[in-house]
Every structure is written in structure tokens, then in C-alpha cells.
Coordinates of C-alpha atoms in Angstrom, one line a residue:
X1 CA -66.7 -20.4 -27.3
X2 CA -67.1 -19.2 -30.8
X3 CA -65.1 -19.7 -33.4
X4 CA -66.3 -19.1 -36.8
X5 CA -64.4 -19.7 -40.2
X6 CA -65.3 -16.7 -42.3
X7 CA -64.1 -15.5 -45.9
X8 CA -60.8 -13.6 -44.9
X9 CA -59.8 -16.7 -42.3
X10 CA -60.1 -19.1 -45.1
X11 CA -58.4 -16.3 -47.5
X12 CA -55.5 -16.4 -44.7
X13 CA -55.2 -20.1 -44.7
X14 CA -55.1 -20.0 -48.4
X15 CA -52.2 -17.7 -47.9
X16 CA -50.4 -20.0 -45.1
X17 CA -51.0 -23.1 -46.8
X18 CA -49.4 -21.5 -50.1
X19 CA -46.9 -19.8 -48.9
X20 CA -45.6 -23.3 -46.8
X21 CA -46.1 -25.5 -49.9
X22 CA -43.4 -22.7 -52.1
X23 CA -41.3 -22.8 -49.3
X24 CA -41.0 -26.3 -47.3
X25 CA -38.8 -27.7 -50.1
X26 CA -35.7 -27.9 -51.6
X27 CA -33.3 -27.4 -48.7
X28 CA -36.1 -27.4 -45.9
X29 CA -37.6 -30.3 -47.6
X30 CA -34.9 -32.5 -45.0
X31 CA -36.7 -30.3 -41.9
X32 CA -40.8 -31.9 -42.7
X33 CA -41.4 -33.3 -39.5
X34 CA -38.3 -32.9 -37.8
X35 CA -37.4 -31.5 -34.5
X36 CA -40.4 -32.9 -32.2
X37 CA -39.9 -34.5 -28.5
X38 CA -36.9 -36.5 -28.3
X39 CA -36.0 -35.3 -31.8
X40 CA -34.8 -31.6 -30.9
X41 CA -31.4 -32.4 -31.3
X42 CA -31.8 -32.9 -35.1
X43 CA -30.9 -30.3 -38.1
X44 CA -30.4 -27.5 -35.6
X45 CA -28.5 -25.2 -38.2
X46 CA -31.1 -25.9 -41.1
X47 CA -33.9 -25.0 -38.4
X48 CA -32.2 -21.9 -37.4
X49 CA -32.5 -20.7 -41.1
X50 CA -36.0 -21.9 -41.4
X51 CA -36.9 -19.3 -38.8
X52 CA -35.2 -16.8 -41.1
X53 CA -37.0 -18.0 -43.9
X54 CA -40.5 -17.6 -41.6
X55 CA -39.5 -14.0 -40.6
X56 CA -38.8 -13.3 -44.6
X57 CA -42.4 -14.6 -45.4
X58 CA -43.8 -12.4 -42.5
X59 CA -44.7 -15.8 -40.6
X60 CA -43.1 -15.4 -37.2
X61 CA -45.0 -13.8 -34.4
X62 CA -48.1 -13.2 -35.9
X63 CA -49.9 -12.7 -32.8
X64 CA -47.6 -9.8 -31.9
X65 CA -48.7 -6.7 -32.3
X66 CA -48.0 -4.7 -35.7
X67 CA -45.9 -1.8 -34.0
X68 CA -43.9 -4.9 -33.2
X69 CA -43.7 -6.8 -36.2
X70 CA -46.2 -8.9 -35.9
X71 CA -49.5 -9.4 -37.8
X72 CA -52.3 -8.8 -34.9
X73 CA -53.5 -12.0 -36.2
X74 CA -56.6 -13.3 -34.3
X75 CA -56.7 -16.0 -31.9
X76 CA -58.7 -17.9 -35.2
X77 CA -55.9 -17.1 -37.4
X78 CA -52.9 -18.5 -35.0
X79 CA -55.1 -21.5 -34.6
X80 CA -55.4 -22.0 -38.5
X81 CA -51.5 -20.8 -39.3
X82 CA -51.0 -24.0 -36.9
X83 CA -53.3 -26.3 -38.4
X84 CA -51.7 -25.4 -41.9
X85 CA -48.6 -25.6 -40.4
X86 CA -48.3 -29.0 -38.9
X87 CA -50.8 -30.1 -42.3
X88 CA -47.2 -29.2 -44.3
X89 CA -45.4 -31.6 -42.1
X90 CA -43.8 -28.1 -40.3
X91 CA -40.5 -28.6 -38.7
X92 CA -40.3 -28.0 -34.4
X93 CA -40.0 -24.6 -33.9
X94 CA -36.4 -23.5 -32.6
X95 CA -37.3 -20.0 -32.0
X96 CA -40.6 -21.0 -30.2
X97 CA -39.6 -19.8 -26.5
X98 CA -38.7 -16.4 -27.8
X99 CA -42.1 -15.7 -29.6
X100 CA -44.6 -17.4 -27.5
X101 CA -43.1 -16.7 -24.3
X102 CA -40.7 -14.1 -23.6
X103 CA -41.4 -11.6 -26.4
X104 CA -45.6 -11.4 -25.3
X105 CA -44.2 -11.3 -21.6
X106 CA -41.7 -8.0 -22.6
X107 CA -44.7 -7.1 -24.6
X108 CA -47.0 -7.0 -21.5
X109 CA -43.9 -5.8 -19.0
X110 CA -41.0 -4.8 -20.2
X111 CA -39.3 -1.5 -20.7
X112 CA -39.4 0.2 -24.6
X113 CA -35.6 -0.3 -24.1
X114 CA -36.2 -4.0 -23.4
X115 CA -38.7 -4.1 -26.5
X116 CA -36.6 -2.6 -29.0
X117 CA -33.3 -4.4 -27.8
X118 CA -35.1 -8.2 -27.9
X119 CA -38.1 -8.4 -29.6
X120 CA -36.3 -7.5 -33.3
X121 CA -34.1 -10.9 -32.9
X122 CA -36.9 -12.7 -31.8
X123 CA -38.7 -11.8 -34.9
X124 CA -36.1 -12.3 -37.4
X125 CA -35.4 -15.7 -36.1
X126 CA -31.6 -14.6 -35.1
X127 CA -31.8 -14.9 -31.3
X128 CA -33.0 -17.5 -29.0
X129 CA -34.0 -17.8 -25.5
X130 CA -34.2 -20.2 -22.9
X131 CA -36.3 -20.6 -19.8
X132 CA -34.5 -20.3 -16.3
X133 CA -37.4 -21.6 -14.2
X134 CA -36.4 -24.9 -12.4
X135 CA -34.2 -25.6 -10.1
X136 CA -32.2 -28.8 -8.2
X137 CA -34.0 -29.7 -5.1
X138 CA -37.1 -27.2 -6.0
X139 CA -39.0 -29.9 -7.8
X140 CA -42.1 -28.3 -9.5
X141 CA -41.9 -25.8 -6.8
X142 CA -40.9 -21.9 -8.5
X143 CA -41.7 -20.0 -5.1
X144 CA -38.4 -22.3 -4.0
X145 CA -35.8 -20.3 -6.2
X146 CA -32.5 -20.1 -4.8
X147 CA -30.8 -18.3 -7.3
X148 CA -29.7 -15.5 -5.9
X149 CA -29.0 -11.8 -7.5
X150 CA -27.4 -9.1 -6.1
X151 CA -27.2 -5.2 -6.9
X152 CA -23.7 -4.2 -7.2
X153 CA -23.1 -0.7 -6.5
X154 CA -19.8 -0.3 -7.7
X155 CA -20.7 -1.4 -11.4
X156 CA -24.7 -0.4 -11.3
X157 CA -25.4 -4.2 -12.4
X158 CA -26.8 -7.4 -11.1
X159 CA -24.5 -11.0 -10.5
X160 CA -26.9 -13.9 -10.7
X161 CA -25.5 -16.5 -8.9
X162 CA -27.4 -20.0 -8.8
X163 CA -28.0 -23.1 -10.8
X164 CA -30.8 -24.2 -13.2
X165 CA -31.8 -27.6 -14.5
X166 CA -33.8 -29.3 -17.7
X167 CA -33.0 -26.3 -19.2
X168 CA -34.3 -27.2 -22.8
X169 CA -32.3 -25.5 -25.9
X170 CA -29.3 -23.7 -23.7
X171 CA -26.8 -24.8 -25.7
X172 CA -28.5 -22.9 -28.4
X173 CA -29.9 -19.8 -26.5
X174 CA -28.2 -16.8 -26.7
X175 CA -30.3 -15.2 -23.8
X176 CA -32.3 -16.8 -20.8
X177 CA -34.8 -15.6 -18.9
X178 CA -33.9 -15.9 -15.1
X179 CA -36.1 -15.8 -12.2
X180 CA -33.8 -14.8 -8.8
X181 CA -34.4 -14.0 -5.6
X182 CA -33.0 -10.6 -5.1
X183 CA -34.1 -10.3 -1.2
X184 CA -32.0 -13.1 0.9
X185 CA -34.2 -13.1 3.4
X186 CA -37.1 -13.4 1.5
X187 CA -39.0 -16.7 1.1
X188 CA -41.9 -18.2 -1.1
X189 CA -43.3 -16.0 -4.2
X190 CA -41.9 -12.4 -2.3
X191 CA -38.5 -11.0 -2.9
X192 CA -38.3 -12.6 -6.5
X193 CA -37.0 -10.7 -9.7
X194 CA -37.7 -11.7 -13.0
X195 CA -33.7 -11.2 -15.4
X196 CA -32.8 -11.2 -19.0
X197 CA -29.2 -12.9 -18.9
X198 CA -26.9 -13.1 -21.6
X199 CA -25.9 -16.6 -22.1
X200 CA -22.8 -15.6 -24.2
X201 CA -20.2 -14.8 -21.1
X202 CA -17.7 -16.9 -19.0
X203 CA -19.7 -17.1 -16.3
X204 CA -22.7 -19.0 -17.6
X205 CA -21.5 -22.8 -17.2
X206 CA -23.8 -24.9 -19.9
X207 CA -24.1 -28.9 -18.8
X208 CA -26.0 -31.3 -21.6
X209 CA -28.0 -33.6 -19.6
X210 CA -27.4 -37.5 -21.1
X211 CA -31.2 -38.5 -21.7
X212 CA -31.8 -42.2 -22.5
X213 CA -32.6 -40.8 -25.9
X214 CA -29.2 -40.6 -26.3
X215 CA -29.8 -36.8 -26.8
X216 CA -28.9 -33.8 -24.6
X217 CA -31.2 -31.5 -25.3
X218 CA -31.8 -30.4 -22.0
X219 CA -29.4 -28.7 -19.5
X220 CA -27.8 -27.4 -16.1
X221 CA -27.2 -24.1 -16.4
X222 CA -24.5 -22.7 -13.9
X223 CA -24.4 -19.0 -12.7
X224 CA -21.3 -17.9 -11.5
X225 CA -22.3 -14.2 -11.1
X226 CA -23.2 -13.6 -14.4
X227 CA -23.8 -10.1 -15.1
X228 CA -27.2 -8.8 -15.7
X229 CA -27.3 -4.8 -17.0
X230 CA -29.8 -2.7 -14.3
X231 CA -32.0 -2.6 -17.6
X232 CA -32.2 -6.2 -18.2
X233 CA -34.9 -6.7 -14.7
X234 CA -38.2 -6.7 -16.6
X235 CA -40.6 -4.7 -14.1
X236 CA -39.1 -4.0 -10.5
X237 CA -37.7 -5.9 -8.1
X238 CA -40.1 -8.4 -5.7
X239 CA -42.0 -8.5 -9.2
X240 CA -40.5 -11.6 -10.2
X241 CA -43.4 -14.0 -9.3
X242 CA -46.2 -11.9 -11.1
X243 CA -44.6 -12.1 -14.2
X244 CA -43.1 -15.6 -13.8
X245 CA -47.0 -16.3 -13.5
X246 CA -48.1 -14.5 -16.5
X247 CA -45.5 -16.0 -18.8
X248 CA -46.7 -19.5 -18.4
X249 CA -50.1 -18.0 -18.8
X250 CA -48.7 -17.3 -22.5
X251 CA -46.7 -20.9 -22.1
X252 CA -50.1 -22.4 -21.2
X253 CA -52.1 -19.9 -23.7
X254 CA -51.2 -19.8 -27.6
X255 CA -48.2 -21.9 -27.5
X256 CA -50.1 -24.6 -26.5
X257 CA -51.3 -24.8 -29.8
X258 CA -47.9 -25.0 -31.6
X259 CA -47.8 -28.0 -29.0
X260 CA -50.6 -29.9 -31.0
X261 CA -49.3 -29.0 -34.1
X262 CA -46.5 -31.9 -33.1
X263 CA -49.0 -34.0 -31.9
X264 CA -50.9 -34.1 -34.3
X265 CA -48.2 -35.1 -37.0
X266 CA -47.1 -38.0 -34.3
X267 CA -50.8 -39.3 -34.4
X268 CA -50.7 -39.9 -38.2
X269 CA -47.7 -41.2 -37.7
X270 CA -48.7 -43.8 -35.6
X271 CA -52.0 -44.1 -37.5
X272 CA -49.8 -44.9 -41.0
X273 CA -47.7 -47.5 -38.8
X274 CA -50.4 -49.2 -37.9
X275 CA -51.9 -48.8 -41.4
X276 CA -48.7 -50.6 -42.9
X277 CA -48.1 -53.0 -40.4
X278 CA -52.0 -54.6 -39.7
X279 CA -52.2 -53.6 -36.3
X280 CA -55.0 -51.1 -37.5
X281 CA -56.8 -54.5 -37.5
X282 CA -56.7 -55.3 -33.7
X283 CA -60.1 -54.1 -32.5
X284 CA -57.7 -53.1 -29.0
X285 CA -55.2 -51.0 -31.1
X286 CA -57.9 -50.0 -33.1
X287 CA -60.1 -48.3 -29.9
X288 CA -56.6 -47.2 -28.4
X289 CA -56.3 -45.1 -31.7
X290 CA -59.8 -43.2 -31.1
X291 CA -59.6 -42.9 -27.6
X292 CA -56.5 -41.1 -28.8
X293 CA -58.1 -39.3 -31.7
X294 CA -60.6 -38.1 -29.1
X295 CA -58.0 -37.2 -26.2
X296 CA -56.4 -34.8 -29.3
X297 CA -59.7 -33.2 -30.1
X298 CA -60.4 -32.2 -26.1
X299 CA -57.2 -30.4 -26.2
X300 CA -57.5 -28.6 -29.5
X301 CA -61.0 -27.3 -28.3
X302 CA -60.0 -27.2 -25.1
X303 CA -57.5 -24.5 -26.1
X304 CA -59.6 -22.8 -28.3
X305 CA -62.4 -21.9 -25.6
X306 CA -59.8 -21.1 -23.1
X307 CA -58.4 -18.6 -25.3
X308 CA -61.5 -17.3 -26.8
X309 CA -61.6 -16.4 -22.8
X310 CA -57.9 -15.8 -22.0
X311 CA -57.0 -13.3 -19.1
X312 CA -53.2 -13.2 -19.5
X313 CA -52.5 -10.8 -16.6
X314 CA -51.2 -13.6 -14.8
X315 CA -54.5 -15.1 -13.2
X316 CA -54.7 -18.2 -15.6
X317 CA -57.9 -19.7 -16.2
X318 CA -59.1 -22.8 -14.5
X319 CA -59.2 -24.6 -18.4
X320 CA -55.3 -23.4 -18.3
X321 CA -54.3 -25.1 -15.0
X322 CA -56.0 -28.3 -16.1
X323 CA -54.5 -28.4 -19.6
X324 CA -50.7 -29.5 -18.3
X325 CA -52.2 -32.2 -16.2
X326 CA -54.1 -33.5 -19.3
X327 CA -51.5 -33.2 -22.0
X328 CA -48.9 -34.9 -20.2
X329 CA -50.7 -38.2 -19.7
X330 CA -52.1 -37.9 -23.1
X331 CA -48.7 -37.7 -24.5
X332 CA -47.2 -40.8 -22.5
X333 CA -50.1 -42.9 -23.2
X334 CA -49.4 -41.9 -27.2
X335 CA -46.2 -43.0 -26.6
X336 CA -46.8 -46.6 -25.3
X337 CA -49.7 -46.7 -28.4
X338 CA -46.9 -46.0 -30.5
X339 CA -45.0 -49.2 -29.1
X340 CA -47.7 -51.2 -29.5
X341 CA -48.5 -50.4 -32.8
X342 CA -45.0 -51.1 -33.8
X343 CA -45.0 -54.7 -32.0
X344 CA -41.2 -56.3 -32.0
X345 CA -40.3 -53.5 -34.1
X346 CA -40.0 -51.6 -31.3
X347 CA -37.1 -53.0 -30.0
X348 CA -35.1 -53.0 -33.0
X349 CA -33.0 -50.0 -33.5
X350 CA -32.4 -48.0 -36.6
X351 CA -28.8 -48.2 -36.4
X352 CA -25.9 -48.6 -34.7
X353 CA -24.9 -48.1 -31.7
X354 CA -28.0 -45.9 -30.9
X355 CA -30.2 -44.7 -33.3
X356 CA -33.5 -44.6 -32.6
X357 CA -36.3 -44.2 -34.6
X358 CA -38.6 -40.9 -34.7
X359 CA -41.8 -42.9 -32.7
X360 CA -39.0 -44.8 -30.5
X361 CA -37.5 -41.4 -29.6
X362 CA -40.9 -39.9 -28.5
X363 CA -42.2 -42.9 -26.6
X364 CA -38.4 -42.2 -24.6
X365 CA -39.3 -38.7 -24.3
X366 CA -42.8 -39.1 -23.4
X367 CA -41.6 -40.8 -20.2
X368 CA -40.7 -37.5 -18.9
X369 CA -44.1 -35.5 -19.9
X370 CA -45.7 -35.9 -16.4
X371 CA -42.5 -34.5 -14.9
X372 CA -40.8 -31.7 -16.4
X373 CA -42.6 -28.1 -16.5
X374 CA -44.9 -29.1 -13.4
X375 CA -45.6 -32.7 -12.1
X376 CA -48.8 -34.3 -12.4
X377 CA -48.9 -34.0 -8.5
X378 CA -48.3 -30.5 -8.2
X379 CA -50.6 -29.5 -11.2
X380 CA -52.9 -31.5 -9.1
X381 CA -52.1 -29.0 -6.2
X382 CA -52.1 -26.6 -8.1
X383 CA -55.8 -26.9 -9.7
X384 CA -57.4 -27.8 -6.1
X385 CA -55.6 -24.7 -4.3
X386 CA -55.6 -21.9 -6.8
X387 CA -59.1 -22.8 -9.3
X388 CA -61.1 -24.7 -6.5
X389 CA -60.7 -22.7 -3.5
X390 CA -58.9 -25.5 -1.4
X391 CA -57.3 -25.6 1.6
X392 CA -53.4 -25.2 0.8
X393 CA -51.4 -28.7 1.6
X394 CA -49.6 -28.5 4.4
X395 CA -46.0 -27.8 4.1
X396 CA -42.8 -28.2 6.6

């Protein structure tokens, strides 16, 4: 890996770093750290016109290509518009799905149609997408998609029919993308198609899941066959799995490090409680916080070299298949650090009946890291079967 700092990055980060410190204030100065795991549900509306004021600065998708908007920035340059970015205490990013995910994926696959109907809301922070990936009673497992969709002849479009679950952000998305099996008969990774559905029509049924955050930011989403245009299936049918693949390949790839941008500003969070408090004092608390320190290092590098070698054509790098499995232990142990730093604090709540603190919220939220978006099991699976060359588990 090589990743060298020369004149013009350092010009850009002067340009990122200036650019944030005219702009996070005023009536974004409320948004500085705002938005992170089990905090999602706050200032939606004042987030939603921070990605307007991004796109105005020329600050969202800068990795996209210029013929799309973007800035062609280099892998160095996203990695130092994040470091700058979560340095200015930048707010969780609303419109993240849609840049990181499905706009490099319509980049990659989709039709010019596709590309010049989506990717402009994307960039100008006016449209937002969620990911229809899991399902009930599929677990982990995407090859298991029930949801159906079926060609109509009469009308020349698609009815998705189905249910999805843990859908973050739906209640804010006004598009999803939808992985259905188009072939009934079909089983596994075949007969798979890979939708753009508009969220935004009676037959999309939206259900907040209670968390014990007291939050809903994640969702069942009900298909009732919801009408896809022929144009909205991204590649052809039986595609569905190849580009599935490739998207968390981007999910896996730059947005990881948007990822550590909020980790990092949770990490000086803790770091200032236990400044405040004394706890940095405990030689325990005090080795938990490097082993930390050290754990958020790995990743950042970790990243870095796996993108200085990224193949995003859907055959993810074995650094990529180990990074979920990593983060997501990471991120609950953080969370208990950040209980113990706290002490009886911890159990004291903000206000009543339920108001939890920022660090309280996350340790909630960080209970559910080595679950959602892949268990630690199957990411196990999934680095012995598809980077080691193991024999596949058995399966009924």
C-alpha cells in the first residue's frame, strides 16, 4: 500500500477543512456530531438540507466520476475529505446509501436512462435510497430471497411482491433498491433481479421497528405488488446476485471509510469522558482505551490498502470479507468501554421517560453490530468458503 500526502492532497484538505469550518455553523452548528448509531433518528430535516448545502459546495460524491458530477477524487482524497470531515465534528450522512452505494452500482451497471434519471438526486442531496437486502426467516443469507417479481404483460412492468426487514432510513427513502427473485423456480444466487422501486406508492407498506433505543430507525418494508417500470431492472434478469455482490463491494469499499469517520468522533468522545470523569486514571480503562486506539488504526489502514487494491467487479478482496467481522466486534466492545468509562452514570438517563444520552445510545446500538448486514457467523462462512478455498458448510 502506498499512500503518499503530496502538495495538491494537502492543497485539497486545505480546501475541505475551510470550506467545513465557513459552513458547519450557524444553523448546521446544531448537526456537529449528530446522526451516528443509535442517534439516526435526530435532526432529520436539518440533515436533509446539510446534504444540499454539501452538493452547493461541490462536496457530495466526489468519487464519482466528473461526467457525473462528481470530482474523480482519488482514493487519497476521499480518505482525507473523511478525515477533515469527522475532524469538523461532521454530521451522519443521510444521503450516504445513495452515493456510496447505489449511485457507483448504476455507475458500474445501470442503463444511461437509469444514470440520468437517479444519479442527479443523489447528488444534489434531494433523493434517498434504501437497501432492500434482508429478509424474515433469510437471516444473513441473500441467495434466500423470497421476494418475488413478476413481468406483467398487460402493463409492460414488474409487481414486486415480498417483505423486507431492518431496513434502515425507509421512512425517509424515496427509492429502494430491491433484490427479487424473478424465476419461481429458481433457488440460491440464480433467477435473482436486482429493482429500483419507488417507495412513494400505496403499495409499499413502511413498519418502524421499536429498538430499545427507543428509536425506529430501522424498518419492515411490505411489497404489495409494487410497480417497478421495465427500465427500473438494473442489468438483466438472473443478474440480480452479481450486482447484489458488487454493491456491497462499494458498501464494504469507500463507504467504509465514512464508517470511521463516526467512530472516530465516538472515540474522543469516550476519551474526553474519561478525561472529565478520572477514569483515564484506571490503568484497565486506560489499556482498554489503546487497545481501542489500536483496533481504530487496523481499520483505517486496513481500508486504505484494500482500496489501494480494490477490484469492484463484484469479487471482493479477502481484506473486504474480513473487515465486517472486525468492525462489528470492535464497535460493541467500544460500546461496553463507553459504559465503563461512564461508571453509575451510565444508568442514569438524560431525561424523562427515555432519553438517552449520545454514548448510552451507541452502547444500545452497538448490541446489534455483530448482527445486522451479515452475522459474525456467516462473515465467518463467508471468509473460509469464498477467500480460503473451504469446503462449503453443509446445508439442509
Amino acid at each position: 500500500m502506498k499512500l503518499d500526502f503530496d502538495n495538491a492532497d494537502e492543497c485539497f484538505r486545505r480546501d475541505v477543512s475551510q470550506w467545513l469550518s465557513d459552513n458547519l455553523s450557524g444553523e448546521f452548528e446544531c448537526i456537529r456530531g449528530r446522526g451516528g448509531p443509535g442517534d439516526e433518528h435526530m435532526f432529520i430535516e436539518e440533515r436533509k438540507a446539510w446534504e444540499r448545502k454539501l452538493y452547493q459546495g461541490g462536496w457530495t460524491c466526489i468519487g464519482w466520476p466528473k461526467e457525473y458530477g462528481g470530482k474523480a477524487a482519488s482514493i487519497v482524497q476521499q480518505v482525507i475529505f473523511n478525515e477533515e470531515y469527522a475532524r469538523a465534528g461532521g454530521p451522519g450522512r443521510i444521503g450516504h446509501i445513495g452515493e456510496t452505494l447505489i449511485g457507483p452500482t448504476l455507475i458500474a451497471y445501470g442503463s444511461e436512462q437509469q444514470k440520468r434519471r437517479y444519479l442527479a438526486g443523489i447528488l444534489t442531496g434531494t433523493e434517498f435510497w434504501c437497501q432492500g437486502y434482508s429478509e424474515p426467516n433469510a437471516g444473513s443469507d441473500l441467495a434466500n430471497v423470497h421476494t418475488k417479481a413478476k413481468f406483467d404483460d398487460e402493463t409492460g412492468q414488474w409487481l414486486i411482491s415480498g417483505q423486507k426487514v431492518w431496513t434502515s432510513l425507509a421512512h425517509e427513502s424515496h427509492y429502494c433498491f430491491v433484490v427479487a427473485r424473478t424465476d419461481p423456480k429458481s433457488v440460491g444466487q440464480k433467477g435473482l433481479g436486482f429493482f429500483l422501486v419507488n417507495m412513494e406508492q400505496p403499495e409499499v407498506d413502511v413498519r418502524p421497528i421499536a429498538q430499545m433505543t427507543s428509536t425506529s430507525e430501522f424498518n419492515e418494508v411490505f411489497f404489495d405488488d409494487a410497480v417497478c417500470s421495465s427500465d427500473d431492472l438494473v442489468g438483466q434478469c438472473g443478474d440480480g446476485w452479481t450486482i447484489a455482490m458488487s454493491l456491497l463491494g462499494f458498501e464494504r469499499g469507500i463507504s467504509t471509510l465514512g464508517q470511521q469517520m463516526l467512530f472516530t468522533n465516538e472515540f474522543n468522545d469516550i476519551v474526553n469522558a474519561a478525561r472529565a470523569n478520572g477514569s483515564a486514571d484506571d490503568p484497565i480503562i486506560r489499556q482498554r482505551i489503546s487497545d481501542a486506539y489500536i483496533g481504530l488504526k487496523i481499520m483505517r489502514y486496513n481500508s486504505m490498502r484494500m482500496l489501494s487494491d480494490s477490484n469492484v467487479d463484484g469479487d471482493l478482496s479477502k481484506e473486504a470479507m474480513c473487515y465486517k467481522l472486525y468492525w462489528a466486534s470492535w464497535h460493541r466492545n467500544l460500546g461496553k468501554l463507553a459504559m465503563d468509562v461512564l461508571g453509575p452514570e451510565a444508568e442514569i438517563l438524560l431525561d424523562s421517560p427515555y432519553q438517552l444520552t449520545q454514548l448510552q445510545s451507541m452502547y444500545l446500538f452497538s448490541r446489534s453490530d455483530t448482527i445486522y448486514g451479515g452475522t459474525n457467523q456467516i462473515q465467518r462462512n463467508i471468509i473460509a468458503e469464498r477467500a480460503l478455498g473451504m469446503p462449503k458448510e453443509p446445508r439442509g
